[in-house]
Tab-separated table of C-alpha atoms and ligand atoms in Angstrom:
chain	number	residue	atom	x	y	z
A	106	MET	CA	-19.577	-10.754	30.991
A	107	PRO	CA	-17.392	-13.598	29.739
A	108	PHE	CA	-15.769	-13.025	26.377
A	109	ASP	CA	-17.833	-14.496	23.539
A	110	LEU	CA	-15.449	-15.302	20.667
A	111	ASP	CA	-18.102	-16.282	18.123
A	112	ARG	CA	-20.024	-13.112	18.725
A	113	TYR	CA	-16.807	-11.087	18.455
A	114	ARG	CA	-16.071	-12.625	15.066
A	115	GLU	CA	-19.552	-11.892	13.767
A	116	ARG	CA	-19.489	-8.322	14.984
A	117	ALA	CA	-15.982	-7.761	13.629
A	118	GLU	CA	-17.161	-8.863	10.201
A	119	SER	CA	-20.262	-6.621	10.330
A	120	PHE	CA	-18.153	-3.682	11.481
A	121	GLY	CA	-15.723	-4.164	8.601
A	122	GLU	CA	-18.583	-4.461	6.144
A	123	GLU	CA	-20.254	-1.220	7.254
A	124	LEU	CA	-16.996	0.689	7.438
A	125	SER	CA	-15.832	-0.438	4.026
A	126	ARG	CA	-19.180	0.384	2.412
A	127	GLU	CA	-19.169	3.834	4.010
A	128	TYR	CA	-15.674	4.526	2.637
A	129	TYR	CA	-16.751	3.276	-0.770
A	130	ARG	CA	-19.829	5.497	-0.825
A	131	HIS	CA	-17.875	8.560	0.259
A	132	LEU	CA	-14.808	8.086	-1.935
A	133	ALA	CA	-16.850	7.073	-4.977
A	134	GLY	CA	-18.752	10.335	-4.637
A	135	HIS	CA	-22.165	8.872	-3.715
A	136	LYS	CA	-22.224	10.933	-0.518
A	137	ARG	CA	-20.296	13.979	0.507
A	138	GLU	CA	-19.805	13.198	4.202
A	139	LEU	CA	-17.753	10.353	5.577
A	140	GLU	CA	-19.741	9.160	8.584
A	141	ILE	CA	-17.576	6.598	10.312
A	142	GLU	CA	-18.030	7.898	13.833
A	143	PRO	CA	-21.490	6.288	14.307
A	144	ILE	CA	-20.090	2.974	13.045
A	145	TYR	CA	-17.249	3.058	15.562
A	146	GLU	CA	-19.736	3.916	18.295
A	147	THR	CA	-22.018	1.012	17.434
A	148	TYR	CA	-19.094	-1.383	17.538
A	149	ALA	CA	-17.074	0.236	20.357
A	150	ASP	CA	-17.149	-3.041	22.317
A	151	LEU	CA	-14.839	-4.618	19.714
A	152	PHE	CA	-12.054	-2.274	20.701
A	153	ASP	CA	-12.383	-2.014	24.451
A	154	ARG	CA	-9.492	-3.108	26.603
A	155	ASP	CA	-11.204	-6.160	28.035
A	156	SER	CA	-12.051	-7.605	24.639
A	157	VAL	CA	-8.600	-6.992	23.225
A	158	MET	CA	-6.951	-8.373	26.384
A	159	ALA	CA	-9.158	-11.459	26.103
A	160	LEU	CA	-8.073	-11.902	22.470
A	161	ARG	CA	-4.447	-11.500	23.466
A	162	ALA	CA	-4.794	-14.259	26.035
A	163	LEU	CA	-6.580	-16.549	23.566
A	164	ALA	CA	-4.063	-15.865	20.798
A	165	ALA	CA	-1.160	-16.642	23.126
A	166	GLY	CA	-2.475	-20.192	23.489
A	167	GLY	CA	-3.816	-20.521	19.952
A	168	GLY	CA	-1.084	-22.758	18.526
A	169	ASN	CA	0.229	-22.864	14.962
A	170	GLY	CA	-2.804	-24.214	13.170
A	171	ASP	CA	-5.748	-22.432	11.577
A	172	GLU	CA	-7.383	-21.575	14.904
A	173	GLY	CA	-4.130	-19.960	16.072
A	174	ARG	CA	-3.936	-17.970	12.833
A	175	ARG	CA	-7.518	-16.815	13.156
A	176	LEU	CA	-6.934	-15.641	16.713
A	177	ARG	CA	-3.774	-13.774	15.809
A	178	TYR	CA	-5.455	-12.043	12.839
A	179	LEU	CA	-8.366	-11.137	15.070
A	180	LEU	CA	-6.068	-9.793	17.788
A	181	HIS	CA	-4.306	-7.685	15.151
A	182	PHE	CA	-7.688	-6.329	14.054
A	183	GLY	CA	-8.774	-5.612	17.654
A	184	PHE	CA	-5.500	-4.018	18.700
A	185	ASP	CA	-5.374	-1.783	15.598
A	186	GLY	CA	-8.913	-0.697	16.389
A	187	LEU	CA	-8.046	0.010	20.003
A	188	VAL	CA	-5.034	2.118	19.015
A	189	GLY	CA	-7.281	3.888	16.510
A	190	MET	CA	-9.900	4.629	19.175
A	191	GLU	CA	-7.314	5.858	21.664
A	192	THR	CA	-5.691	8.190	19.145
A	193	ARG	CA	-8.937	9.283	17.532
A	194	ALA	CA	-8.730	12.850	18.825
A	195	GLU	CA	-5.323	13.322	17.196
A	196	ALA	CA	-6.406	11.613	13.961
A	197	GLU	CA	-9.450	13.866	13.731
A	198	GLU	CA	-7.379	16.934	14.486
A	199	ILE	CA	-4.863	15.998	11.774
A	200	ALA	CA	-7.587	15.218	9.202
A	201	GLY	CA	-9.432	18.444	10.019
A	202	LEU	CA	-6.293	20.560	9.766
A	203	GLU	CA	-5.107	18.880	6.572
A	204	ALA	CA	-8.484	19.519	4.989
A	205	SER	CA	-8.633	23.176	6.061
A	206	LEU	CA	-5.059	24.474	6.194
A	207	VAL	CA	-3.658	26.433	3.326
A	208	VAL	CA	-0.121	26.753	2.100
A	209	ASP	CA	1.202	29.938	0.553
A	210	ALA	CA	4.479	30.009	-1.317
A	211	GLY	CA	4.121	33.758	-1.755
A	212	ASP	CA	1.851	33.643	-4.793
A	213	GLY	CA	-1.538	32.759	-3.359
A	214	ALA	CA	-3.065	30.236	-0.986
A	215	LEU	CA	-3.358	26.570	-1.916
A	216	PRO	CA	-5.072	23.785	0.045
A	217	PHE	CA	-2.526	21.771	2.066
A	218	ARG	CA	-3.498	18.505	0.371
A	219	ALA	CA	-3.202	19.986	-3.118
A	220	VAL	CA	0.517	20.724	-2.821
A	221	VAL	CA	1.822	17.459	-4.276
A	222	ILE	CA	-0.477	17.699	-7.297
A	223	GLU	CA	0.540	21.320	-7.776
A	224	GLN	CA	4.216	20.310	-7.639
A	225	ALA	CA	3.597	17.525	-10.134
A	226	ASN	CA	2.104	19.992	-12.611
A	227	GLU	CA	4.536	22.858	-11.954
A	228	VAL	CA	7.273	23.261	-14.564
A	229	ASP	CA	9.241	25.788	-12.505
A	230	GLY	CA	11.608	24.021	-10.093
A	231	GLU	CA	11.970	27.100	-7.876
A	232	ARG	CA	8.238	27.288	-7.336
A	233	ARG	CA	8.097	23.539	-6.562
A	234	ALA	CA	10.763	24.117	-3.899
A	235	ALA	CA	8.956	27.148	-2.493
A	236	LEU	CA	5.756	25.091	-2.214
A	237	GLU	CA	7.698	22.395	-0.378
A	238	ASP	CA	9.157	24.889	2.106
A	239	ALA	CA	5.768	26.447	2.749
A	240	ARG	CA	4.128	23.032	3.210
A	241	ASN	CA	6.894	21.845	5.523
A	242	ALA	CA	6.521	24.955	7.675
A	243	VAL	CA	2.807	24.215	8.083
A	244	LEU	CA	3.563	20.585	8.912
A	245	ASP	CA	6.051	21.641	11.572
A	246	GLU	CA	3.917	24.367	13.138
A	247	CYS	CA	0.421	22.901	12.960
A	248	LEU	CA	0.513	19.134	12.583
A	249	ASN	CA	3.572	17.536	14.116
A	250	ARG	CA	2.406	18.040	17.685
A	251	ALA	CA	-0.670	15.869	17.073
A	252	TYR	CA	1.378	13.272	15.150
A	253	ARG	CA	3.819	13.084	18.059
A	254	ALA	CA	1.051	12.699	20.647
A	255	ALA	CA	-0.550	9.872	18.642
A	256	LEU	CA	2.787	8.099	18.234
A	257	GLU	CA	3.564	8.258	21.931
A	258	ARG	CA	0.094	7.016	22.827
A	259	ALA	CA	0.477	4.050	20.468
A	260	HIS	CA	3.863	3.207	22.010
A	261	GLU	CA	2.318	3.342	25.483
A	262	LEU	CA	-0.542	1.066	24.504
A	263	CYS	CA	1.884	-1.598	23.274
A	264	ARG	CA	3.623	-1.534	26.647
A	265	GLU	CA	0.307	-1.609	28.504
A	266	PHE	CA	-0.541	-4.790	26.622
A	267	GLY	CA	2.708	-6.401	27.683
A	268	TRP	CA	4.876	-5.942	24.608
A	269	PRO	CA	8.308	-4.426	25.180
A	270	SER	CA	7.903	-2.091	22.203
A	271	TYR	CA	5.743	-1.154	19.216
A	272	THR	CA	8.187	-3.114	17.042
A	273	ALA	CA	7.723	-6.223	19.170
A	274	ALA	CA	3.939	-5.792	19.088
A	275	TYR	CA	3.624	-5.463	15.325
A	276	GLY	CA	6.266	-8.053	14.526
A	277	GLU	CA	4.149	-10.522	16.483
A	278	LEU	CA	0.751	-9.299	15.240
A	279	ARG	CA	1.853	-9.432	11.611
A	280	GLY	CA	3.875	-12.602	12.088
A	281	ILE	CA	6.815	-10.900	10.374
A	282	ASP	CA	10.429	-11.083	11.498
A	283	LEU	CA	11.052	-7.373	11.010
A	284	GLU	CA	14.764	-7.524	11.840
A	285	ARG	CA	15.318	-10.241	9.268
A	286	LEU	CA	13.341	-8.276	6.708
A	287	GLN	CA	15.494	-5.254	7.416
A	288	ALA	CA	18.637	-7.297	6.868
A	289	GLN	CA	17.183	-8.397	3.505
A	290	THR	CA	16.263	-4.886	2.420
A	291	ALA	CA	19.644	-3.547	3.549
A	292	GLY	CA	21.141	-6.159	1.213
A	293	PHE	CA	18.782	-4.990	-1.511
A	294	LEU	CA	19.921	-1.365	-1.049
A	295	GLU	CA	23.497	-2.472	-1.413
A	296	ALA	CA	22.833	-4.696	-4.409
A	297	THR	CA	21.004	-1.956	-6.323
A	298	GLY	CA	23.336	0.877	-5.325
A	299	GLY	CA	25.228	0.726	-8.621
A	300	ALA	CA	22.225	0.535	-10.933
A	301	TYR	CA	20.192	3.197	-9.148
A	302	GLY	CA	22.101	6.317	-10.237
A	303	PRO	CA	22.216	5.658	-13.994
A	304	LEU	CA	18.622	4.383	-14.120
A	305	VAL	CA	17.135	7.354	-12.275
A	306	ASP	CA	19.419	9.933	-13.899
A	307	GLY	CA	18.292	8.670	-17.290
A	308	GLN	CA	14.685	9.376	-16.375
A	309	LEU	CA	15.519	12.734	-14.807
A	310	THR	CA	17.340	13.872	-17.940
A	311	ARG	CA	14.463	12.755	-20.119
A	312	ALA	CA	12.052	14.695	-17.905
A	313	GLY	CA	14.239	17.814	-18.039
A	314	LEU	CA	14.971	17.662	-14.290
A	315	PRO	CA	18.323	17.978	-12.468
A	316	GLU	CA	20.207	14.712	-11.969
A	317	LEU	CA	20.709	13.109	-8.546
A	318	GLY	CA	23.009	15.389	-6.619
A	319	GLY	CA	21.116	18.448	-7.801
A	320	LEU	CA	17.616	17.025	-7.453
A	321	ARG	CA	15.348	18.189	-4.620
A	322	ARG	CA	12.527	16.251	-3.026
A	323	SER	CA	10.102	18.842	-4.360
A	324	ASP	CA	11.026	17.694	-7.891
A	325	MET	CA	9.989	14.101	-7.318
A	326	PRO	CA	6.238	14.553	-7.875
A	327	ARG	CA	7.183	16.067	-11.247
A	328	LEU	CA	9.323	13.045	-12.152
A	329	PHE	CA	6.499	10.638	-11.302
A	330	ARG	CA	3.863	12.721	-13.039
A	331	ALA	CA	5.701	12.077	-16.350
A	332	PRO	CA	3.508	14.200	-18.664
A	333	GLU	CA	5.600	13.069	-21.649
A	334	PHE	CA	3.893	9.650	-21.380
A	335	ASP	CA	0.360	11.016	-21.339
A	336	ASP	CA	-0.164	10.221	-25.012
A	337	VAL	CA	0.954	6.583	-24.638
A	338	PHE	CA	-1.315	6.031	-21.597
A	339	PRO	CA	-4.553	7.580	-22.844
A	340	ALA	CA	-7.642	7.786	-20.619
A	341	ASP	CA	-9.870	6.164	-23.232
A	342	ARG	CA	-7.853	2.931	-23.333
A	343	LEU	CA	-7.466	2.506	-19.603
A	344	ILE	CA	-10.504	0.362	-18.824
A	345	ALA	CA	-10.395	-1.483	-22.137
A	346	SER	CA	-6.736	-2.453	-21.661
A	347	PHE	CA	-7.444	-3.736	-18.169
A	348	GLU	CA	-10.441	-5.750	-19.348
A	349	ALA	CA	-8.503	-7.179	-22.274
A	350	THR	CA	-5.680	-8.190	-19.930
A	351	LEU	CA	-8.069	-10.099	-17.693
A	352	ALA	CA	-9.734	-11.622	-20.745
A	353	GLY	CA	-6.336	-13.039	-21.757
A	354	LEU	CA	-6.327	-14.891	-18.447
A	355	GLY	CA	-9.864	-16.134	-18.996
A	356	ILE	CA	-11.516	-13.619	-16.674
A	357	ASP	CA	-14.506	-11.692	-17.999
A	358	LEU	CA	-14.650	-8.608	-15.789
A	359	ARG	CA	-18.115	-7.532	-16.935
A	360	GLU	CA	-19.509	-10.986	-16.204
A	361	GLN	CA	-18.166	-11.179	-12.644
A	362	PRO	CA	-21.330	-10.592	-10.621
A	363	ASN	CA	-19.376	-9.760	-7.466
A	364	VAL	CA	-17.058	-7.151	-8.995
A	365	HIS	CA	-18.665	-3.750	-9.387
A	366	LEU	CA	-16.679	-1.687	-11.825
A	367	ASP	CA	-17.465	1.949	-11.107
A	368	THR	CA	-16.257	4.270	-13.860
A	369	ASP	CA	-19.005	6.916	-13.627
A	370	SER	CA	-17.996	10.470	-13.149
A	371	ARG	CA	-19.222	12.247	-9.985
A	372	PRO	CA	-18.150	15.648	-8.679
A	373	THR	CA	-16.715	14.405	-5.372
A	374	LYS	CA	-15.344	11.078	-6.597
A	375	SER	CA	-11.743	10.314	-5.557
A	376	PRO	CA	-9.361	11.101	-8.424
A	377	ARG	CA	-7.322	8.030	-7.486
A	378	ALA	CA	-8.442	4.459	-8.219
A	379	PHE	CA	-9.286	2.311	-5.205
A	380	CYS	CA	-10.771	-1.042	-4.283
A	381	SER	CA	-13.344	-1.540	-1.510
A	382	THR	CA	-14.396	-4.903	-0.164
A	383	PRO	CA	-17.447	-4.742	2.117
A	384	ARG	CA	-17.988	-8.482	1.633
A	385	VAL	CA	-15.369	-10.932	0.375
A	386	PRO	CA	-15.894	-12.380	-2.151
A	387	GLU	CA	-19.503	-11.226	-2.691
A	388	GLU	CA	-19.180	-7.450	-2.866
A	389	VAL	CA	-16.027	-5.939	-4.354
A	390	TYR	CA	-15.846	-2.427	-5.819
A	391	LEU	CA	-13.220	-1.295	-8.271
A	392	VAL	CA	-13.558	2.452	-8.556
A	393	ILE	CA	-11.858	4.745	-11.019
A	394	ALA	CA	-12.310	8.186	-12.536
A	395	PRO	CA	-10.197	7.642	-15.665
A	396	HIS	CA	-8.015	10.610	-16.576
A	397	GLY	CA	-5.073	8.811	-18.202
A	398	GLY	CA	-1.317	9.041	-17.717
A	399	PHE	CA	1.201	6.604	-16.274
A	400	GLU	CA	0.187	7.048	-12.642
A	401	ASP	CA	-3.488	6.518	-13.424
A	402	TYR	CA	-2.733	3.246	-15.215
A	403	ALA	CA	-0.461	2.128	-12.370
A	404	ALA	CA	-3.201	2.874	-9.819
A	405	LEU	CA	-5.966	1.057	-11.725
A	406	PHE	CA	-3.871	-2.029	-12.432
A	407	HIS	CA	-2.718	-2.162	-8.813
A	408	GLU	CA	-6.234	-1.827	-7.425
A	409	GLY	CA	-7.503	-4.225	-10.074
A	410	GLY	CA	-5.064	-6.831	-8.727
A	411	HIS	CA	-6.579	-6.415	-5.269
A	412	ALA	CA	-10.089	-6.617	-6.691
A	413	GLU	CA	-9.420	-9.918	-8.495
A	414	HIS	CA	-7.645	-11.397	-5.484
A	415	TYR	CA	-10.609	-10.646	-3.205
A	416	ALA	CA	-13.240	-11.510	-5.811
A	417	ASN	CA	-11.708	-14.959	-6.277
A	418	THR	CA	-11.224	-15.697	-2.583
A	419	ALA	CA	-13.124	-18.825	-1.539
A	420	ALA	CA	-16.461	-17.940	0.049
A	421	ASP	CA	-16.242	-20.815	2.534
A	422	LEU	CA	-13.082	-19.564	4.257
A	423	SER	CA	-13.581	-18.110	7.698
A	424	TYR	CA	-13.943	-14.361	8.039
A	425	GLU	CA	-10.363	-13.851	9.269
A	426	PHE	CA	-8.960	-15.556	6.148
A	427	ARG	CA	-11.182	-13.621	3.726
A	428	GLN	CA	-10.796	-10.150	5.262
A	429	LEU	CA	-7.770	-10.107	7.580
A	430	GLY	CA	-4.307	-11.712	7.565
A	431	ASP	CA	-0.984	-10.754	5.990
A	432	ASN	CA	-1.527	-7.943	3.501
A	433	SER	CA	1.823	-8.755	1.893
A	434	VAL	CA	-0.213	-11.383	0.029
A	435	THR	CA	-2.897	-9.158	-1.503
A	436	GLU	CA	-0.291	-6.455	-2.204
A	437	SER	CA	1.802	-9.001	-4.134
A	438	PHE	CA	-1.089	-9.674	-6.520
A	439	ALA	CA	-1.697	-5.937	-6.882
A	440	PHE	CA	1.985	-5.512	-7.815
A	441	LEU	CA	1.804	-8.458	-10.217
A	442	ILE	CA	-0.894	-6.766	-12.279
A	443	GLU	CA	0.679	-3.311	-11.873
A	444	HIS	CA	3.964	-4.731	-13.135
A	445	LEU	CA	2.466	-5.163	-16.620
A	446	LEU	CA	3.294	-1.501	-17.134
A	447	SER	CA	6.956	-2.611	-17.168
A	448	ASP	CA	6.322	-5.405	-19.653
A	449	PRO	CA	7.311	-4.432	-23.220
A	450	VAL	CA	5.142	-7.150	-24.779
A	451	TRP	CA	2.090	-5.993	-22.829
A	452	LEU	CA	2.785	-2.332	-23.667
A	453	CYS	CA	3.029	-3.197	-27.346
A	454	GLU	CA	0.019	-5.521	-27.521
A	455	ARG	CA	-2.390	-3.630	-25.294
A	456	LEU	CA	-1.412	-0.028	-25.897
A	457	GLY	CA	0.195	-0.308	-29.309
A	458	ILE	CA	3.497	1.173	-28.107
A	459	GLU	CA	6.050	0.157	-30.736
A	460	ASP	CA	9.124	1.293	-28.883
A	461	ALA	CA	8.286	0.465	-25.305
A	462	ALA	CA	11.826	0.903	-23.945
A	463	ARG	CA	11.213	4.418	-22.638
A	464	ALA	CA	8.024	3.520	-20.804
A	465	VAL	CA	9.651	0.369	-19.393
A	466	GLU	CA	12.609	2.341	-18.070
A	467	HIS	CA	10.300	4.881	-16.491
A	468	SER	CA	8.335	2.287	-14.620
A	469	ARG	CA	11.494	0.421	-13.565
A	470	ALA	CA	12.936	3.664	-12.184
A	471	PHE	CA	9.681	4.494	-10.415
A	472	ARG	CA	9.649	1.086	-8.729
A	473	LEU	CA	13.298	1.277	-7.674
A	474	VAL	CA	12.821	4.705	-6.103
A	475	MET	CA	9.850	3.330	-4.171
A	476	LEU	CA	11.703	0.174	-3.136
A	477	ARG	CA	14.713	2.092	-1.863
A	478	ARG	CA	12.520	4.636	-0.122
A	479	TYR	CA	10.544	1.890	1.630
A	480	SER	CA	13.727	0.016	2.568
A	481	ALA	CA	14.958	3.176	4.283
A	482	LYS	CA	11.557	3.738	5.890
A	483	LEU	CA	11.655	0.255	7.395
A	484	ALA	CA	15.130	0.842	8.864
A	485	TYR	CA	13.944	4.164	10.259
A	486	GLU	CA	10.693	2.821	11.658
A	487	LEU	CA	12.615	0.061	13.452
A	488	ASP	CA	14.679	2.777	15.158
A	489	LEU	CA	11.635	4.906	15.893
A	490	HIS	CA	9.513	2.091	17.317
A	491	GLY	CA	12.215	-0.053	18.904
A	492	GLY	CA	11.541	1.098	22.442
A	493	SER	CA	14.840	2.847	23.084
A	494	ALA	CA	14.650	5.672	20.563
A	495	ASP	CA	15.958	9.075	21.538
A	496	MET	CA	13.078	11.073	20.038
A	497	ALA	CA	15.178	14.202	19.794
A	498	ARG	CA	17.469	12.407	17.324
A	499	MET	CA	14.743	10.861	15.176
A	500	PRO	CA	14.191	13.730	12.703
A	501	GLU	CA	17.891	13.653	11.847
A	502	ARG	CA	17.916	9.853	11.633
A	503	TYR	CA	14.918	9.915	9.304
A	504	SER	CA	16.539	12.475	7.044
A	505	GLU	CA	19.854	10.583	7.028
A	506	LEU	CA	18.403	7.205	6.056
A	507	LEU	CA	16.050	8.556	3.394
A	508	SER	CA	18.676	10.869	1.883
A	509	GLU	CA	21.152	8.025	1.642
A	510	ALA	CA	18.757	5.548	0.021
A	511	VAL	CA	17.012	7.930	-2.399
A	512	ARG	CA	20.058	10.219	-2.877
A	513	VAL	CA	17.964	13.318	-2.529
A	514	PRO	CA	18.375	15.669	0.470
A	515	TRP	CA	15.403	14.637	2.553
A	516	PRO	CA	13.628	17.083	4.872
A	517	ARG	CA	13.544	16.146	8.557
A	518	VAL	CA	10.146	17.612	9.173
A	519	SER	CA	8.153	14.653	7.786
A	520	TRP	CA	9.723	12.276	10.354
A	521	LEU	CA	6.250	11.671	11.838
A	522	ALA	CA	3.857	12.217	8.926
A	523	ASP	CA	5.759	9.742	6.711
A	524	VAL	CA	5.310	6.778	9.071
A	525	ASP	CA	2.900	3.992	8.113
A	526	ASP	CA	0.642	2.633	10.825
A	527	GLY	CA	1.660	-0.745	12.217
A	528	PHE	CA	4.673	-1.283	9.924
A	529	TYR	CA	2.590	-1.456	6.744
A	530	ALA	CA	5.851	-0.634	4.924
A	531	ALA	CA	6.914	-4.210	5.704
A	532	CYS	CA	3.926	-5.546	3.755
A	533	TYR	CA	4.803	-3.506	0.680
A	534	LEU	CA	8.430	-4.603	0.807
A	535	ARG	CA	7.527	-8.270	1.154
A	536	ALA	CA	4.934	-7.903	-1.588
A	537	TRP	CA	7.455	-6.465	-4.065
A	538	ALA	CA	9.692	-9.464	-3.437
A	539	LEU	CA	6.836	-11.964	-3.481
A	540	GLU	CA	5.621	-10.596	-6.813
A	541	THR	CA	8.909	-11.631	-8.445
A	542	HIS	CA	8.369	-15.191	-7.193
A	543	TRP	CA	4.853	-15.282	-8.723
A	544	ARG	CA	6.078	-13.844	-12.017
A	545	ALA	CA	8.942	-16.340	-12.274
A	546	ALA	CA	6.568	-19.205	-11.449
A	547	LEU	CA	4.140	-18.062	-14.158
A	548	GLU	CA	6.941	-17.827	-16.733
A	549	ASP	CA	8.269	-21.243	-15.723
A	550	ARG	CA	4.931	-22.937	-15.973
A	551	PHE	CA	3.282	-21.120	-18.870
A	552	GLY	CA	6.113	-19.428	-20.752
A	553	GLU	CA	6.769	-15.803	-21.570
A	554	SER	CA	3.273	-15.289	-22.885
A	555	TRP	CA	1.531	-16.432	-19.696
A	556	LEU	CA	-0.638	-13.343	-19.888
A	557	ALA	CA	-2.546	-14.757	-22.822
A	558	ASN	CA	-2.937	-18.199	-21.312
A	559	PHE	CA	-6.182	-19.384	-19.742
A	560	GLU	CA	-4.288	-21.997	-17.753
A	561	ALA	CA	-2.146	-19.295	-16.172
A	562	GLY	CA	-5.400	-17.595	-15.227
A	563	GLU	CA	-6.630	-20.863	-13.717
A	564	TRP	CA	-3.423	-21.171	-11.720
A	565	LEU	CA	-3.730	-17.608	-10.421
A	566	ARG	CA	-7.361	-18.116	-9.462
A	567	GLY	CA	-6.250	-21.188	-7.553
A	568	LEU	CA	-3.806	-19.014	-5.602
A	569	TRP	CA	-6.392	-16.314	-5.023
A	570	ARG	CA	-8.800	-18.853	-3.548
A	571	HIS	CA	-6.562	-19.009	-0.460
A	572	GLY	CA	-7.482	-15.425	0.455
A	573	GLN	CA	-5.033	-14.524	3.200
A	574	ARG	CA	-5.284	-17.700	5.243
A	575	LEU	CA	-1.533	-18.186	4.887
A	576	ASP	CA	1.015	-15.427	5.242
A	577	ALA	CA	3.471	-14.627	2.451
A	578	ASP	CA	6.143	-17.026	3.738
A	579	GLU	CA	3.713	-19.889	4.249
A	580	LEU	CA	2.014	-19.352	0.906
A	581	ILE	CA	5.138	-19.513	-1.240
A	582	GLY	CA	6.437	-22.360	0.874
A	583	GLU	CA	3.277	-24.331	0.219
A	584	VAL	CA	2.688	-23.358	-3.408
A	585	LEU	CA	6.229	-23.033	-4.768
A	586	GLY	CA	8.398	-24.692	-2.143
A	587	GLU	CA	10.420	-21.473	-2.024
A	588	GLU	CA	11.519	-18.977	0.600
A	589	LEU	CA	10.715	-15.318	0.263
A	590	ASP	CA	13.863	-13.466	-0.719
A	591	PHE	CA	14.987	-10.296	-2.432
A	592	THR	CA	17.664	-11.682	-4.740
A	593	ARG	CA	15.404	-11.972	-7.788
A	594	LEU	CA	14.107	-8.467	-7.214
A	595	ALA	CA	17.654	-7.115	-6.922
A	596	ALA	CA	18.724	-9.110	-9.998
A	597	GLU	CA	16.120	-7.258	-12.071
A	598	TYR	CA	18.307	-4.187	-11.587
A	599	HIS	CA	21.720	-5.712	-12.031
A	600	GLU	CA	21.976	-5.255	-15.725
A	601	GLU	CA	21.105	-2.045	-17.411
A	602	PRO	CA	19.513	-2.744	-20.783
A	603	GLU	CA	21.631	-0.873	-23.364
B	62	ZN	ZN1	-2.312	-2.051	-2.584
C-alpha cells in the first residue's frame, strides 16, 4: 500500500489523544490499571518500519518551511514510537521489576520506587547511605541488563535507518546542534564553578547536612525535601497562590473551559503534579494532590506553565505544531512560572513571606544543582550515544562527569538508568536558558512588576499561541531578535547576594 500522509497524521493525533487520556485517567487515580498496550496495538501501523522509512524519505525532501517542519516532527514521533515498540519487552521488564522489587538496608524491606522518598524523609545520614547502597545493588543485579539491551537496540535502530549514531539521529530529529549546546553548557559549568560551592554549602549548612566534599548522593533527596520550608509553602495556599498569579496576568483559571483543574483526592492519584493534554488546546488537565512544601509548589507551578502554554495554543495550527515539535519551548514556559518561587516579590505578595532571602537562596541552589547535573548528563550522553563509545568505560565516564559537575561522589551504577530517552536533557537545558530570555523581555517591556500586568499576560498569550511550530532558536529569533545563549543564566549566579 502506498504511504498515505494525511491518514498518518490523523491516526497519529488520535493515538496521542487516547494515550494521553489513558495516562491521565491512571495517574489521576480514576482507574487502577494503565492499559496502553491495546492502544499501541490499535495503532501499530504508525510505528512499523515501512511507515517510518516513508516519513524519513519525505522529511529528507521537506525543505525549511512549515511542511518540512511538520514532516520532521512527525518523523520524530514515528521514530520514537518505533524505538519504543522495539524495546517494549525491556521497558515492560524494567517497569515490572521496579514496581515489584524490594530494597532492604538491613532494617526491613522497602519498595524499590519508595527509596528516594524514604531518603528525603530520613534524618539519619548513615541510613540514607545504606538505602542507596541497597538500591544500587538491586539496580546492578536486576535492572541494568535490560537497560543495556534496550540501549543497544536503540543504537542499532538508528544505524538501520541510516544515521551514523544515536546522537546524529536525535540531533537531526530534534533540530538541535547538540555539540554546540554542549560547548555552551561546558561554558556554563565553568562560569558557575566559583558560585556553586558557597551557594550550595550555604543550603547544606542550613539543612544540617555535610558540606560539599563530605556530602553523599544519598543526602541529596534530603536537601531538596527541605522540611524547614514546609510552613512557608503550606498545602492550603498552593492552588490559591497559583490562581492569584494567573489572575495578575489576566487569566481566570476557573473560567478557562479547556483547562480541567483536578485537585480531588483519590487513593491511587499520583502524589506529583502533572499536566496531560489529550487535545490541544481543547482538553488540558492540570492534576495535583496538594500536600505542600517547596517541591510540591515547584511541581505545580512547572506543570501549570505547561498547562497554560497548551491551553493557549492556537486551535487552527496543524496537529504537529499543537502536539509535537521542540519541547524546549513548552519547558521554557514551565520554568518561567516555576521560577516565581525564586522571586522575592512574588514570595512576599503571594505567600506573605517577609524575609524571602532564605527561600530564594534555596530555590537558586536547587536550580544550579539541576543545571550542572544536566550539563554533565549532556556531555556524558554525547559520549554514550556518539557511535564510538567503549561501553566498558562508560560507567566510569558517567561517574567522573557527574562527580565533577555536582561535586558529590557519583555512583557508576546508574550509568544506564539515568539516561533520558532521545536527549530530552537537551530540551531542559535549552529551556532553562530560554526562560531567562523570556523573563528579561517581560521586565524590559512591562517592568519589574510584570506579574501583575494584564498586558504582560497578553504578550505571553501571544507567544503561547505559536504552540511549538517554531523551535526555541527560531522562536526567540522571531519574537525577540535574539540568539539562545547561556550568558544571562550564568550571570544570575555571578554575584552572591550578601
Ligand atoms: Zn516540564
